[in-house]
Amino acid sequence: KGCPKTLTEAIKEEIKVTFDTSKAIIKDEFKNEVAKVATLAKQYPTAQIEIQGYTDSSGRAANNKVLSQARADAVKDLLIKVYGVEAARIVANGYGSANPIADNKTVAGRAQNRRVIAVLSAERTKIEMKKAKSKS
């Protein structure tokens, strides 16, 4: 009973891929993370994907910006070449050492900050049955 109501909700999927110092090579252990984004991209063909690259705070800011962009580009390239995601749906941005998620004063913290995050944004429509008002 009731009337159907269409709801639209945003979907965001974040993955994390970390890198060795001064490297932009995706290790095999993180390829499944990239595959998650590819799967969702195929499930939601209108979804846009932003690949966000980061570094730790070591080194010069200008170099970190270039390295973070290379990391984001590496994930973008994997999505396109291996998983067949359309290039027009993906934007890759390098943010250098901005937005650290851990303390850059420790080795473990710096390792966590050398990362790429992929954010997939899509809208999903679902139909919900609206309950009919009961008459008293």
Tab-separated table of C-alpha atoms in Angstrom:
chain	number	residue	atom	x	y	z
A	1	LYS	CA	0.000	0.000	0.000
A	2	GLY	CA	1.089	3.546	-0.583
A	3	CYS	CA	2.752	5.546	-3.322
A	4	PRO	CA	6.265	4.985	-4.659
A	5	LYS	CA	8.796	7.687	-3.762
A	6	THR	CA	12.067	8.028	-5.671
A	7	LEU	CA	15.116	8.964	-3.602
A	8	THR	CA	18.510	9.938	-4.988
A	9	GLU	CA	21.574	9.422	-2.809
A	10	ALA	CA	25.256	10.127	-3.343
A	11	ILE	CA	27.711	7.228	-3.265
A	12	LYS	CA	31.311	7.743	-2.229
A	13	GLU	CA	33.867	4.969	-2.110
A	14	GLU	CA	37.297	5.742	-0.744
A	15	ILE	CA	40.282	3.469	-1.150
A	16	LYS	CA	43.775	3.855	0.159
A	17	VAL	CA	46.959	2.952	-1.661
A	18	THR	CA	50.304	3.764	-0.007
A	19	PHE	CA	53.724	4.182	-1.613
A	20	ASP	CA	57.393	3.797	-0.780
A	21	THR	CA	59.446	6.957	-0.209
A	22	SER	CA	60.003	8.957	-3.422
A	23	LYS	CA	58.132	6.328	-5.494
A	24	ALA	CA	54.970	6.382	-7.583
A	25	ILE	CA	54.831	2.645	-8.251
A	26	ILE	CA	51.682	0.809	-7.193
A	27	LYS	CA	52.635	-2.325	-5.284
A	28	ASP	CA	50.802	-5.560	-6.112
A	29	GLU	CA	49.228	-5.627	-2.646
A	30	PHE	CA	47.218	-2.490	-3.502
A	31	LYS	CA	45.926	-3.501	-6.937
A	32	ASN	CA	42.787	-4.980	-5.341
A	33	GLU	CA	42.042	-1.543	-3.883
A	34	VAL	CA	42.176	-0.039	-7.371
A	35	ALA	CA	39.996	-2.890	-8.654
A	36	LYS	CA	37.281	-1.864	-6.151
A	37	VAL	CA	37.040	1.529	-7.822
A	38	ALA	CA	36.913	-0.068	-11.272
A	39	THR	CA	34.076	-2.356	-10.162
A	40	LEU	CA	32.048	0.559	-8.846
A	41	ALA	CA	32.825	2.605	-11.959
A	42	LYS	CA	31.318	-0.168	-14.074
A	43	GLN	CA	28.336	-0.503	-11.727
A	44	TYR	CA	27.669	3.255	-11.949
A	45	PRO	CA	28.533	4.315	-15.515
A	46	THR	CA	27.854	8.018	-14.838
A	47	ALA	CA	30.137	8.152	-11.784
A	48	GLN	CA	33.046	10.578	-11.712
A	49	ILE	CA	36.298	9.578	-10.024
A	50	GLU	CA	38.853	11.829	-8.392
A	51	ILE	CA	42.262	10.344	-7.671
A	52	GLN	CA	43.967	12.326	-4.900
A	53	GLY	CA	47.730	11.900	-4.524
A	54	TYR	CA	49.667	12.828	-1.366
A	55	THR	CA	53.201	12.730	0.032
A	56	ASP	CA	54.687	12.956	3.494
A	57	SER	CA	56.272	16.254	4.552
A	58	SER	CA	59.858	15.201	3.721
A	59	GLY	CA	61.543	17.089	0.913
A	60	ARG	CA	60.703	20.292	-0.914
A	61	ALA	CA	57.091	21.323	-1.421
A	62	ALA	CA	57.536	21.664	-5.200
A	63	ASN	CA	58.983	18.148	-5.467
A	64	ASN	CA	56.196	16.743	-3.289
A	65	LYS	CA	53.591	18.316	-5.550
A	66	VAL	CA	55.150	16.619	-8.599
A	67	LEU	CA	55.482	13.274	-6.786
A	68	SER	CA	51.902	13.361	-5.502
A	69	GLN	CA	50.675	14.049	-9.040
A	70	ALA	CA	52.732	11.104	-10.344
A	71	ARG	CA	51.108	8.848	-7.728
A	72	ALA	CA	47.620	9.985	-8.687
A	73	ASP	CA	48.464	9.520	-12.380
A	74	ALA	CA	49.735	5.974	-11.707
A	75	VAL	CA	46.369	4.960	-10.234
A	76	LYS	CA	44.487	6.738	-13.030
A	77	ASP	CA	46.573	4.914	-15.647
A	78	LEU	CA	45.909	1.550	-13.990
A	79	LEU	CA	42.159	2.215	-13.997
A	80	ILE	CA	42.247	3.111	-17.683
A	81	LYS	CA	44.749	0.576	-19.072
A	82	VAL	CA	44.009	-2.495	-16.951
A	83	TYR	CA	40.384	-2.043	-15.924
A	84	GLY	CA	39.014	-0.173	-18.940
A	85	VAL	CA	37.543	2.817	-17.100
A	86	GLU	CA	37.004	5.740	-19.486
A	87	ALA	CA	39.655	8.439	-19.081
A	88	ALA	CA	37.058	11.222	-19.310
A	89	ARG	CA	35.507	10.034	-16.034
A	90	ILE	CA	38.738	10.300	-14.036
A	91	VAL	CA	40.575	13.345	-12.754
A	92	ALA	CA	43.951	12.974	-11.013
A	93	ASN	CA	45.159	15.655	-8.600
A	94	GLY	CA	48.399	15.863	-6.649
A	95	TYR	CA	48.105	17.656	-3.320
A	96	GLY	CA	51.695	17.309	-2.083
A	97	SER	CA	51.946	17.000	1.692
A	98	ALA	CA	48.555	18.620	2.352
A	99	ASN	CA	46.003	16.842	4.546
A	100	PRO	CA	48.234	14.431	6.458
A	101	ILE	CA	46.365	11.571	8.123
A	102	ALA	CA	49.217	10.709	10.502
A	103	ASP	CA	52.144	12.373	12.281
A	104	ASN	CA	54.958	13.234	9.854
A	105	LYS	CA	57.453	13.081	12.758
A	106	THR	CA	57.392	9.262	12.805
A	107	VAL	CA	58.401	6.710	10.176
A	108	ALA	CA	55.014	4.972	10.476
A	109	GLY	CA	53.162	8.272	10.161
A	110	ARG	CA	55.092	9.325	7.066
A	111	ALA	CA	54.362	5.912	5.492
A	112	GLN	CA	50.620	6.457	5.992
A	113	ASN	CA	50.794	9.931	4.460
A	114	ARG	CA	52.391	8.663	1.214
A	115	ARG	CA	49.072	7.661	-0.276
A	116	VAL	CA	46.474	7.937	-2.977
A	117	ILE	CA	42.787	8.112	-2.259
A	118	ALA	CA	40.217	7.469	-4.971
A	119	VAL	CA	36.828	9.070	-4.437
A	120	LEU	CA	34.019	7.855	-6.655
A	121	SER	CA	30.935	10.061	-6.738
A	122	ALA	CA	27.727	8.765	-8.223
A	123	GLU	CA	24.042	9.000	-7.641
A	124	ARG	CA	21.880	6.007	-7.018
A	125	THR	CA	18.136	6.159	-7.320
A	126	LYS	CA	16.036	3.932	-5.187
A	127	ILE	CA	12.301	3.583	-4.994
A	128	GLU	CA	10.713	3.557	-1.610
A	129	MET	CA	7.080	2.907	-0.913
A	130	LYS	CA	5.543	5.787	0.943
A	131	LYS	CA	3.159	4.673	3.631
A	132	ALA	CA	-0.402	5.679	3.077
A	133	LYS	CA	-1.932	7.806	5.777
A	134	SER	CA	-4.513	5.931	7.765
A	135	LYS	CA	-7.933	7.426	8.073
A	136	SER	CA	-9.325	7.796	11.581
